Coordinates of C-alpha atoms in Angstrom, one line a residue:
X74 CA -7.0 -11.9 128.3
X75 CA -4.4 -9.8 129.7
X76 CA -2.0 -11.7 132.5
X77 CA -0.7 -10.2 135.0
X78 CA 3.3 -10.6 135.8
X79 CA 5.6 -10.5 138.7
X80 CA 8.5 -8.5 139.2
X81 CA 11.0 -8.9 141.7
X82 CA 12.7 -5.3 142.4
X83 CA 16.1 -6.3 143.6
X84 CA 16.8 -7.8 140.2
X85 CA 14.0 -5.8 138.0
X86 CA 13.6 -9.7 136.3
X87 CA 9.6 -10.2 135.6
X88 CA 7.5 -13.5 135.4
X89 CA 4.3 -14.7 134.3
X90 CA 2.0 -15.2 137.1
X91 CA -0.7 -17.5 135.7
X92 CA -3.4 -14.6 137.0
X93 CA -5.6 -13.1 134.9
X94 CA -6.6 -9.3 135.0
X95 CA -10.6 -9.5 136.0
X96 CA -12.6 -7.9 133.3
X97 CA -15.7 -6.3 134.3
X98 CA -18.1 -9.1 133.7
X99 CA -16.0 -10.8 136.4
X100 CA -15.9 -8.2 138.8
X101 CA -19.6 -7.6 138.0
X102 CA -20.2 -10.9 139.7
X103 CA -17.9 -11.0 142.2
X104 CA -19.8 -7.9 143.8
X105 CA -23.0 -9.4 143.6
X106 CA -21.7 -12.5 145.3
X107 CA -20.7 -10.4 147.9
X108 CA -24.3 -8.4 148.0
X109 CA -25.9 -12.1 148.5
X110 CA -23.6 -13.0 151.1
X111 CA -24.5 -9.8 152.9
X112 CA -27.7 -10.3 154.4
X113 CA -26.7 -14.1 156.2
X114 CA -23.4 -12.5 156.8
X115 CA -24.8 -9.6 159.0
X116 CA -27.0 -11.9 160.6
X117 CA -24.4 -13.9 162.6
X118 CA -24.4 -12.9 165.7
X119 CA -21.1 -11.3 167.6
X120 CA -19.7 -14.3 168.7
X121 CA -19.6 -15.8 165.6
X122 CA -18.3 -12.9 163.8
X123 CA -15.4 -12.9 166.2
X124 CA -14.4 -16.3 165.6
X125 CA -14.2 -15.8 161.6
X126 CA -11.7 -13.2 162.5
X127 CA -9.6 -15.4 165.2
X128 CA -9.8 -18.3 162.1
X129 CA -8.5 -15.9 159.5
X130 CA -5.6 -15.4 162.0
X131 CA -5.1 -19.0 163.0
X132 CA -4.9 -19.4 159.2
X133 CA -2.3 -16.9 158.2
X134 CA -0.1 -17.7 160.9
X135 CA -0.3 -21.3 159.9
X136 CA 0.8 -20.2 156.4
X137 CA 3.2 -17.6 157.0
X138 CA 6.4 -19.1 155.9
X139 CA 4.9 -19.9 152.6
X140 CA 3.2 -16.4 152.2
X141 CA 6.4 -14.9 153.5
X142 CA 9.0 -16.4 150.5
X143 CA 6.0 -15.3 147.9
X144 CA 6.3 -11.4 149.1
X145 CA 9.5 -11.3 149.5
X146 CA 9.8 -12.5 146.3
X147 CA 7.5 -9.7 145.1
X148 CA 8.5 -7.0 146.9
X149 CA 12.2 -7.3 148.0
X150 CA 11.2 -6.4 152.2
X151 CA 13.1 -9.2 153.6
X152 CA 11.7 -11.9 155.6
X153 CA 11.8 -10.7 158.9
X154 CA 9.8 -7.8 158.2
X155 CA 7.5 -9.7 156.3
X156 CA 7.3 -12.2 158.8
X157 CA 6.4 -9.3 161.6
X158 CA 4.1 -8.2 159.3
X159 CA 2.0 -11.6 159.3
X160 CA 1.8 -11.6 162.7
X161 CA 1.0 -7.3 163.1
X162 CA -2.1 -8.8 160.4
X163 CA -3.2 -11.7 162.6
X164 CA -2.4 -9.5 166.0
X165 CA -4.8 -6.7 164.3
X166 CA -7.7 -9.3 163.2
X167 CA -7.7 -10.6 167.0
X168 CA -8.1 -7.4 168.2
X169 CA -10.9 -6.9 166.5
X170 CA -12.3 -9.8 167.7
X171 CA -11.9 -8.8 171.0
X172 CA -13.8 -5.4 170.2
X173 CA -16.6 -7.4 168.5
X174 CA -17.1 -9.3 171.4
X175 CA -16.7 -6.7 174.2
X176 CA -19.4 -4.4 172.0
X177 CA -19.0 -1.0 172.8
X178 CA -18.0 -0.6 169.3
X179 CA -21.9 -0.5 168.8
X180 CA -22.7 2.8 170.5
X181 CA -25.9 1.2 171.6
X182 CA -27.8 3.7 173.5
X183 CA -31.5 3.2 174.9
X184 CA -33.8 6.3 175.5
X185 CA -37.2 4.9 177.4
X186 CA -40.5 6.7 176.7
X187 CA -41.5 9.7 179.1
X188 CA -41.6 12.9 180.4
X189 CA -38.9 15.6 179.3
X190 CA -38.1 18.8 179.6
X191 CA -39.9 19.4 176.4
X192 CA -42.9 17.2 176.6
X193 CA -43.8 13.3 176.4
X194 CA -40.9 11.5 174.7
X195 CA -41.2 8.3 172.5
X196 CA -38.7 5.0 173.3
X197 CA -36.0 5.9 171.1
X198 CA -33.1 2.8 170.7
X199 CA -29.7 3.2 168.6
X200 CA -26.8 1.4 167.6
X201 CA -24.3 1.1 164.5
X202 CA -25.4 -1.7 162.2
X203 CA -23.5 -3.3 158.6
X204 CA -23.3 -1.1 155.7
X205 CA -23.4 -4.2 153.0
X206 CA -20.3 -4.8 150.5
X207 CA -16.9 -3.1 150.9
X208 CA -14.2 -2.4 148.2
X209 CA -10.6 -2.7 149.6
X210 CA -7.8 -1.3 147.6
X211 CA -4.4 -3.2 148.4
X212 CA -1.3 -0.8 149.3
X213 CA 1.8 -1.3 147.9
X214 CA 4.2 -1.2 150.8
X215 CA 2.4 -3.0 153.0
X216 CA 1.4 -6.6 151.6
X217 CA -0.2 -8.1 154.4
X218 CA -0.8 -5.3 157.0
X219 CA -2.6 -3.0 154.4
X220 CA -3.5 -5.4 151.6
X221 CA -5.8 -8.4 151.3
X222 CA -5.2 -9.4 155.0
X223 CA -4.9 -5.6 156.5
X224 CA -6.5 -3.7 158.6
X225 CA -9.8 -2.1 156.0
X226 CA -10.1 -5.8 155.7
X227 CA -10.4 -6.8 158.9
X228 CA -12.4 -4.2 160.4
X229 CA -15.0 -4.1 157.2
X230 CA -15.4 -7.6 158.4
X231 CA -15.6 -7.2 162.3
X232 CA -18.7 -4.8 161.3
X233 CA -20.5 -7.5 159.4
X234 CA -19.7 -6.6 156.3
X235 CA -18.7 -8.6 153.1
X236 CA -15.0 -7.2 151.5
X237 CA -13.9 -7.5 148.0
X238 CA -10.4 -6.1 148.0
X239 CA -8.6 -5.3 144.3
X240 CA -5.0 -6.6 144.8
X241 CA -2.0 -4.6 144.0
X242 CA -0.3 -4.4 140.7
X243 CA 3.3 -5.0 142.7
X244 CA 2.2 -8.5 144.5
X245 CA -0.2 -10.2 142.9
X246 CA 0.9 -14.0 143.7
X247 CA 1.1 -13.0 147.3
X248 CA -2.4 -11.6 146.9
X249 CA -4.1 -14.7 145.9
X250 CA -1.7 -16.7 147.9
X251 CA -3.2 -14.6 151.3
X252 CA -6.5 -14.8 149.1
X253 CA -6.6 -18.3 149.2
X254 CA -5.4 -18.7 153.0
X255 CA -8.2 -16.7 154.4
X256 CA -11.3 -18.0 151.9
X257 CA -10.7 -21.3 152.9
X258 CA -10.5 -20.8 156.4
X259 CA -13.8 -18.6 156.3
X260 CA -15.2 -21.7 154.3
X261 CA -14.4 -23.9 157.0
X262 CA -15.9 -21.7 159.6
X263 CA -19.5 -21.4 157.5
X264 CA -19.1 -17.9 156.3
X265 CA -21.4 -17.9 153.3
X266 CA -20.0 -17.9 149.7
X267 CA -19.4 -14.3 148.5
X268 CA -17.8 -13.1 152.0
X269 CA -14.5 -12.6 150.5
X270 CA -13.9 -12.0 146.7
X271 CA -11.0 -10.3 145.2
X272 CA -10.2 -8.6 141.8
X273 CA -7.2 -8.1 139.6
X274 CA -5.9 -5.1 137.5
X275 CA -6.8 -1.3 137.4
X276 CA -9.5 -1.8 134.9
X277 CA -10.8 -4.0 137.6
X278 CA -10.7 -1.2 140.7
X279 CA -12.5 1.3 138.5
X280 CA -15.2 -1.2 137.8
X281 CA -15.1 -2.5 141.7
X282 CA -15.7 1.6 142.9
X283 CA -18.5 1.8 140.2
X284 CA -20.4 -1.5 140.9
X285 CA -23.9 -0.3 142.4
X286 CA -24.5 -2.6 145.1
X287 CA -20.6 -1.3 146.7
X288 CA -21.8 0.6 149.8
X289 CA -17.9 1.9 150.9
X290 CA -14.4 1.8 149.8
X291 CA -10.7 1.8 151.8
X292 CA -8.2 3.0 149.7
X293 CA -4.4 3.5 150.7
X294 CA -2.5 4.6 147.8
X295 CA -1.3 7.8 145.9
X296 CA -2.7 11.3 146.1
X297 CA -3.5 10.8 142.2
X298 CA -5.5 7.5 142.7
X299 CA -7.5 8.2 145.2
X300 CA -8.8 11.6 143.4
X301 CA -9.2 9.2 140.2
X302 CA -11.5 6.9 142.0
X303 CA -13.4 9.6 144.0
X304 CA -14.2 11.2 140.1
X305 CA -15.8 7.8 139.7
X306 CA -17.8 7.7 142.9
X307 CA -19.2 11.2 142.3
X308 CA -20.3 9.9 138.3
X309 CA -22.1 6.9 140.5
X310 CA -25.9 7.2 140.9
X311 CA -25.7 6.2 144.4
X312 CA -22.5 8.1 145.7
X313 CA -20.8 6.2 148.4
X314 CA -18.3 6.8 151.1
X315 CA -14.5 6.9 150.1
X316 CA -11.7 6.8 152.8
X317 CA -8.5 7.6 151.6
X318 CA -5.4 7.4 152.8
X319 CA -3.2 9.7 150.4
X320 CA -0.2 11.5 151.1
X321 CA 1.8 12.8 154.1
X322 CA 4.7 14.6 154.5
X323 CA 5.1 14.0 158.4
X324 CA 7.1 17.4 159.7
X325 CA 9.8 16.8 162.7
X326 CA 10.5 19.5 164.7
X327 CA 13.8 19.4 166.1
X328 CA 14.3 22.4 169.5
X329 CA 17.5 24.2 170.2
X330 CA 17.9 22.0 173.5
X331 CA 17.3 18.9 172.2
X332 CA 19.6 19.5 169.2
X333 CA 22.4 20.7 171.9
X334 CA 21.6 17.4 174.2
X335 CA 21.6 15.1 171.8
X336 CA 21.7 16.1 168.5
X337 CA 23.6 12.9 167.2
X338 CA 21.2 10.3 168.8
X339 CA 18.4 12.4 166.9
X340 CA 20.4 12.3 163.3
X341 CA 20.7 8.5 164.4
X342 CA 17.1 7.8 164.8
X343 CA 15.8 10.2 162.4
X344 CA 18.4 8.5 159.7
X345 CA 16.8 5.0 160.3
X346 CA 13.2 6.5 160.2
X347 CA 13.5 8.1 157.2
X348 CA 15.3 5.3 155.4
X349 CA 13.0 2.7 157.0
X350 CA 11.7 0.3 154.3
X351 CA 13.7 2.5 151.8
X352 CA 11.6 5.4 153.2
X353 CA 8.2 3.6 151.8
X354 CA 6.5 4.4 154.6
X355 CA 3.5 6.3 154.9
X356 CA 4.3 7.8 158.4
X357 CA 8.1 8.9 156.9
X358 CA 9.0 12.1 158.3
X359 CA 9.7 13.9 155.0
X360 CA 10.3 17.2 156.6
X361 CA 12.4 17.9 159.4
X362 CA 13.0 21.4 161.0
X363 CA 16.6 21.8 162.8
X364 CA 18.0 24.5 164.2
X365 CA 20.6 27.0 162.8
X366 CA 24.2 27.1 164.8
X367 CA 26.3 24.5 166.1
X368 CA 24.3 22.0 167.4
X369 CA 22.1 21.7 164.3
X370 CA 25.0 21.8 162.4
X371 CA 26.7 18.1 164.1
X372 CA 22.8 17.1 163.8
X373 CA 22.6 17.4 159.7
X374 CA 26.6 16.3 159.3
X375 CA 25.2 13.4 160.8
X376 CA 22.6 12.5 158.7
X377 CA 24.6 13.5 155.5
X378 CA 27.5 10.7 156.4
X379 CA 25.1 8.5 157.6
X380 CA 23.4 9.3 153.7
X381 CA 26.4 9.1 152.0
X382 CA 27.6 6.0 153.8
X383 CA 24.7 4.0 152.9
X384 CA 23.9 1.5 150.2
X385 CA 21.2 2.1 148.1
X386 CA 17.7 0.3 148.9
X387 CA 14.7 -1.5 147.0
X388 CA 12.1 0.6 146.1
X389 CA 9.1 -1.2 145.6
X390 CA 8.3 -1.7 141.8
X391 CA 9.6 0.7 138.7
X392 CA 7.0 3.1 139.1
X393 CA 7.6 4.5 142.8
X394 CA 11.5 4.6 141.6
X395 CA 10.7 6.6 138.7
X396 CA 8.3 9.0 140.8
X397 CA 11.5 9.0 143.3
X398 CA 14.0 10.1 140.8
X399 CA 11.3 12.8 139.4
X400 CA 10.6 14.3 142.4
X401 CA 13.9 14.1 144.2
X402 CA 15.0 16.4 141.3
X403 CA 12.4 18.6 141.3
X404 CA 13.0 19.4 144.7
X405 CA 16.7 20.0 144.3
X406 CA 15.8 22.6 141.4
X407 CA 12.8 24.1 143.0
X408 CA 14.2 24.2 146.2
X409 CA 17.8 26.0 145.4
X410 CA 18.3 23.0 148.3
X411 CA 22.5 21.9 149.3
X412 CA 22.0 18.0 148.6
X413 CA 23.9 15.0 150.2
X414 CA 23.6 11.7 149.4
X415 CA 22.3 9.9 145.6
X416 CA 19.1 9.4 143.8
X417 CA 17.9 6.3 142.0
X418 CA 20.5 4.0 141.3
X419 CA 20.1 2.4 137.7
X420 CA 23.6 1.3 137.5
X421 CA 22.4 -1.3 140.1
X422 CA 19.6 -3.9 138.8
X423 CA 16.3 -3.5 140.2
X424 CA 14.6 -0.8 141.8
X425 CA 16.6 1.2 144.3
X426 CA 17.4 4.0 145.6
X427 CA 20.0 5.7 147.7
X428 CA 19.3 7.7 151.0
X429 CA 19.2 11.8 150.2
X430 CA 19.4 14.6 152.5
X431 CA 18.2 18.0 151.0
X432 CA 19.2 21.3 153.5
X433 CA 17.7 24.8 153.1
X434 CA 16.8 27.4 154.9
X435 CA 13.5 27.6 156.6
X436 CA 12.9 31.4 155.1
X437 CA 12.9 29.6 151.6
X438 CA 10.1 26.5 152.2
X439 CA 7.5 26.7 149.8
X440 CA 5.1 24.8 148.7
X441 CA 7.3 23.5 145.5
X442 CA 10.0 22.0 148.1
X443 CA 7.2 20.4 150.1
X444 CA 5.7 17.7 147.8
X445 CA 6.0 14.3 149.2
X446 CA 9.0 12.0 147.3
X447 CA 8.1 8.1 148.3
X448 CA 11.4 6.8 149.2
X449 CA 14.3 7.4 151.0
X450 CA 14.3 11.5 151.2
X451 CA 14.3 14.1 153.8
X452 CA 14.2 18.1 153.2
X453 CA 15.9 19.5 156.5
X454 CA 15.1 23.5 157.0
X455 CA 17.1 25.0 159.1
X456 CA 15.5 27.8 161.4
X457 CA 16.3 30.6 163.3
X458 CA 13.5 31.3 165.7
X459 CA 9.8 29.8 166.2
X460 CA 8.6 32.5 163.8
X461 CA 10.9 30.7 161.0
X462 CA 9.2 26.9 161.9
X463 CA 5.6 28.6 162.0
X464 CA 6.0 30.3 158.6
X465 CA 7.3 27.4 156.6
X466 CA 4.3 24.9 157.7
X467 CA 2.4 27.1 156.4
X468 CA 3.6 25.7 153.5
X469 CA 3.4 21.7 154.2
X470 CA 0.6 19.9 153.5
X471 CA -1.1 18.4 156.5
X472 CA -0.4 15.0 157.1
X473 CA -0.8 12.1 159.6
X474 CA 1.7 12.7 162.2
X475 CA 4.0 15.7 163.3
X476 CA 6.5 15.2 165.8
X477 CA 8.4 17.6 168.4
X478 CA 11.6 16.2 169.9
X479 CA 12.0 18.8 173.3
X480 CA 14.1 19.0 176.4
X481 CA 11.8 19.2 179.7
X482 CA 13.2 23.1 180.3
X483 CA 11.6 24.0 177.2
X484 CA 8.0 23.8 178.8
X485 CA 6.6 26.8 177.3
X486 CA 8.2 25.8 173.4
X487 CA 6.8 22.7 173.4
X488 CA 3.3 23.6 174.0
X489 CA 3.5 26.1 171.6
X490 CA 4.5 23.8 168.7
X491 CA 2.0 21.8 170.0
X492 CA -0.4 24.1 169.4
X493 CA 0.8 24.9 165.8
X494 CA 1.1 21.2 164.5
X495 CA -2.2 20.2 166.3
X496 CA -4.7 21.2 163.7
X497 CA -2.8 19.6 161.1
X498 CA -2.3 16.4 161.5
X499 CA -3.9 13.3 163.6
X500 CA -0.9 12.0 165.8
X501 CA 1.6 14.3 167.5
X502 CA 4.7 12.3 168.4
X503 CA 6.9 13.6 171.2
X504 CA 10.8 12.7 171.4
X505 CA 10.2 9.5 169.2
X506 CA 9.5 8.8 165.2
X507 CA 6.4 8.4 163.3
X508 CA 7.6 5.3 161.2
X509 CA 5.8 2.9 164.0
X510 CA 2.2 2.4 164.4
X511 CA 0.4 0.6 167.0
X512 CA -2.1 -1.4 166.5
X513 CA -4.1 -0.5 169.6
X514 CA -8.0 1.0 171.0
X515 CA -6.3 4.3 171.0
X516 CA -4.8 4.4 168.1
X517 CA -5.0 7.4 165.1
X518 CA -4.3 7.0 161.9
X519 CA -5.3 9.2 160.1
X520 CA -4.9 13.7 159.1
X521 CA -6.9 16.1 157.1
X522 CA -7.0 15.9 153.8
X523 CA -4.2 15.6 151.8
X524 CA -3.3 12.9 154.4
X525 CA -6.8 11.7 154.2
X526 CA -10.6 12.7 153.1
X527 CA -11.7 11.6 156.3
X528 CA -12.1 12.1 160.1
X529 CA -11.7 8.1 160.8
X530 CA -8.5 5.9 161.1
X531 CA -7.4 3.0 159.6
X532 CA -5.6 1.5 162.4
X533 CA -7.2 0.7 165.6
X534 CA -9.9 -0.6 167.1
X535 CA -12.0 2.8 165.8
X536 CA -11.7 1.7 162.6
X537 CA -14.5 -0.6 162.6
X538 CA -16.6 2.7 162.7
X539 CA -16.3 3.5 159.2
X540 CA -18.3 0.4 158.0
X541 CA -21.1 1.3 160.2
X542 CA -24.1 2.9 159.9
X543 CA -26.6 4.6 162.8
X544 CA -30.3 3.2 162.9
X545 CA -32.6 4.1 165.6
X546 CA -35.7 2.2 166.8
X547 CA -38.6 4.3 167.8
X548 CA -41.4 2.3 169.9
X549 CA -40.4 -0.8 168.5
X550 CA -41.5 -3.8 169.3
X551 CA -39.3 -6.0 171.1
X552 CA -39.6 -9.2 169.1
X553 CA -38.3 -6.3 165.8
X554 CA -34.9 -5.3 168.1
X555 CA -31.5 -6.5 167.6
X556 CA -31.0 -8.3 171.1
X557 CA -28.5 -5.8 172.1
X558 CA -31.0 -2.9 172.0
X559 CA -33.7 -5.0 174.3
X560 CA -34.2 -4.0 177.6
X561 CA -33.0 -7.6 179.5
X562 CA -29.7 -7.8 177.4
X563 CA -26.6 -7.3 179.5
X564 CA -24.0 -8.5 177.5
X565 CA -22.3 -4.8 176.2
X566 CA -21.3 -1.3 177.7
X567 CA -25.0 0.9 176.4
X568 CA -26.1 4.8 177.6
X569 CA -29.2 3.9 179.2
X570 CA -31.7 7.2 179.8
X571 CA -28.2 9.0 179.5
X572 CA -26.0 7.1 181.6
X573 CA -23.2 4.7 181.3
X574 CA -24.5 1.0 181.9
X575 CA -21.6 -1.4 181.7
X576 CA -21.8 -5.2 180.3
X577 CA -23.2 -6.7 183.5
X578 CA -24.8 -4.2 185.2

């Protein structure tokens, strides 16, 4: 029996955690708990599946001083992120709530028999439905938000569906701690047995993606990982969908103007983004175009003292700091780039790393200087005219967000770099920073692929959608139709013969 152990990275000390690594017997089981639980669980009716969700907040918030000194034990983020991060976990699982009980998230649409254009028409009736067991794959940045009480969690649940997440290797004891918090409080609401499970170790995720009765997995992790576990979904008799979030690079686009108006504020803001959480963010911007002449010139100084000035920061667990100090160097040799700023700092204990800046010139951006380095890093081109910015993304990967920091004169340039950074990524931030997310209805997160393999998000209300499945009912009986899809029901927004019908009406 293998036991897992605990490593705090400011110190780089390790410590039995008493939790075993789940062999595949075990995970075996805990899948087919989950498969029984399925068919009561997607039974339940809206109402009650909202108020599992408003009891797994009420229970993490009532726990989240305890959960707090456990992660930041673990991972070294400091309690008031942490403790934002509890509440951005139980803000997210209220949300969905509130979707599940508003409805719309059903796309329930009712078709009645008749004439058409084409001839007689049957009674046609849609709407999404549960797609049975979901594998969750912790992150490791993120140990509430994106782990066993994140967002794939919450909105596999808000669809009906049973979740089985495998906790990450970095915070194990805050994974069962959270583990423990939210089973007990889905106990106490009469969820049935099997509606939560989690599993430990990477022998343990392999055997969670392969386990036949899974029917999707959320994954937020490494480009590397996620193409491991999609080689084991393809080897699956039964493949199964896989949304991964991977890899992003996150270009900034800095204009002439704004660099002139306020270049400093920019290497300001753009210093504390790229730095934020030691620069273990997935929405980092990596890549950051700035002009040549003057202006750009006080813009990069800027962020070179404000590198050089700075102490070094955690990095998560001994891995991500090895990968750091591997890539950070391969860019430097690849890229011919001028560097400012340190690497890994192994002088310190722990895991940290200090803040870099990497300058070279736009003309020279290929794809060896554009691999993503998790942790505080930022390769600044500098650029000439649009021609140079529209070459050299050519050779980034696309990613989640871009962003375009403008002046209101520059109309015409702005549109245009809109139009270049649109069809790669899935958020275009204007005049901000990517390193902030909202959980909101509106929200994106999400690119093409290598950001993800997917067209859905993982934040947002929307994200319920990928545990979902379409059925239709053709001349059904009515006693056979999910009460949303019979004709008296008024209770959700539905497309009735083609038009909007709002709850009520």
């Amino acid at each position: 029996m293998t036991v897992l152990t605990s490593t705090d990275p400011r110190t780089g000390e390790s410590r039995d955690t008493g939790i075993a690594a789940t062999d595949d017997a075990a995970v075996a089981e805990i899948v087919r708990a989950a498969a029984s639980a399925f068919p009561a669980l997607a039974a339940e009716d809206r109402a009650w599946r909202a108020g599992l969700l408003d009891a797994l907040a009420d229970a993490l918030e009532a726990q989240r001083d305890a959960l707090v000194a456990i992660a930041d034990r673990e991972t070294g983020l400091g309690v008031p992120r942490l403790t934002g991060e509890v509440g951005r976990s139980a803000f997210q699982l209220r949300l969905f709530a509130e979707a599940v009980r508003e409805g719309g998230y059903l796309e329930a649409a009712i078709d009645h028999a008749g004439e058409t254009p084409i001839g007689p028409g049957p009674d046609i009736r849609r709407m999404l439905v549960p797609l049975g067991p979901v594998g969750v794959f912790g992150s490791s940045n993120f140990p509430f938000a994106f782990s066993v009480a994140g967002g794939d969690v919450a909105s596999a649940l808000a669809a009906g569906n049973p979740v089985v997440v495998k906790a990450h290797g970095s915070h194990p004891e805050t994974s069962a701690a959270t583990f423990a918090a939210l089973v007990e409080a889905a106990r106490r609401h009469g969820a049935p047995d099997g509606t939560l499970g989690i599993v430990y170790g990477t022998g343990a995720g392999r055997a969670l993606v392969a386990a036949p009765e899974l029917r999707a997995v959320g994954f937020t992790g490494s480009l590397g990982g996620g193409r491991a576990l999609l080689r084991i979904i393809e080897e699956r008799d039964e493949p199964i969908p896989f949304y991964g979030e991977l890899s992003s690079l996150n270009p900034l686009v800095v204009t002439p103007a704004a660099a002139a108006a306020r270049g400093d504020a920019i290497a300001e803001a753009l210093f504390g983004s790229f730095t934020l959480g030691s620069g273990q963010f997935c929405t980092k911007p990596g890549f950051a175009f700035v002009p040549v002449g003057e202006a750009g010139d006080v813009l990069v100084a800027g962020l070179v003292g404000r590198a050089e000035a700075a102490p070094a920061g955690v990095l998560l667990n001994e891995r991500i700091a090895d990968s750091f100090g591997e890539i950070r160097a391969r860019l430097v040799q690849e890229g011919r780039a001028r560097i400012a700023g340190g690497g890994t700092d192994a002088a310190s204990p722990g895991f940290r790393a200090s803040p870099t800046v990497l300058e070279l010139d736009a003309a020279d951006v290929t794809a060896d200087v554009t691999e993503e380095a998790f942790g505080p890093l930022i390769v600044v081109a500098r650029y000439r005219d649009t021609a140079d910015v529209v070459h050299a993304l050519a050779a980034v990967p696309d990613s989640l967000t871009a962003t375009i920091h403008s002046e209101p004169a520059e109309e015409s340039l702005s549109r245009e770099l809109t139009r270049e950074v649109l069809p790669r990524v899935g958020r275009v931030v204007y005049n901000g920073y990517p390193t902030g997310v909202r959980v909101a209805w509106a929200q994106h997160h999400g690119g093409p692929w290598p950001a993800t393999n997917t067209l859905h998000t993982s934040v947002g209300v929307t994200a319920i959608r990928r545990f979902l499945r379409p059925v239709a009912f053709q001349d059904a009986p009515e006693h056979v139709l999910p009460e949303e899809l019979r004709d008296a029901y008024r209770g959700i927004p539905r497309r009735i013969d083609g038009i909007l019908a709002l709850a009520g009406s």
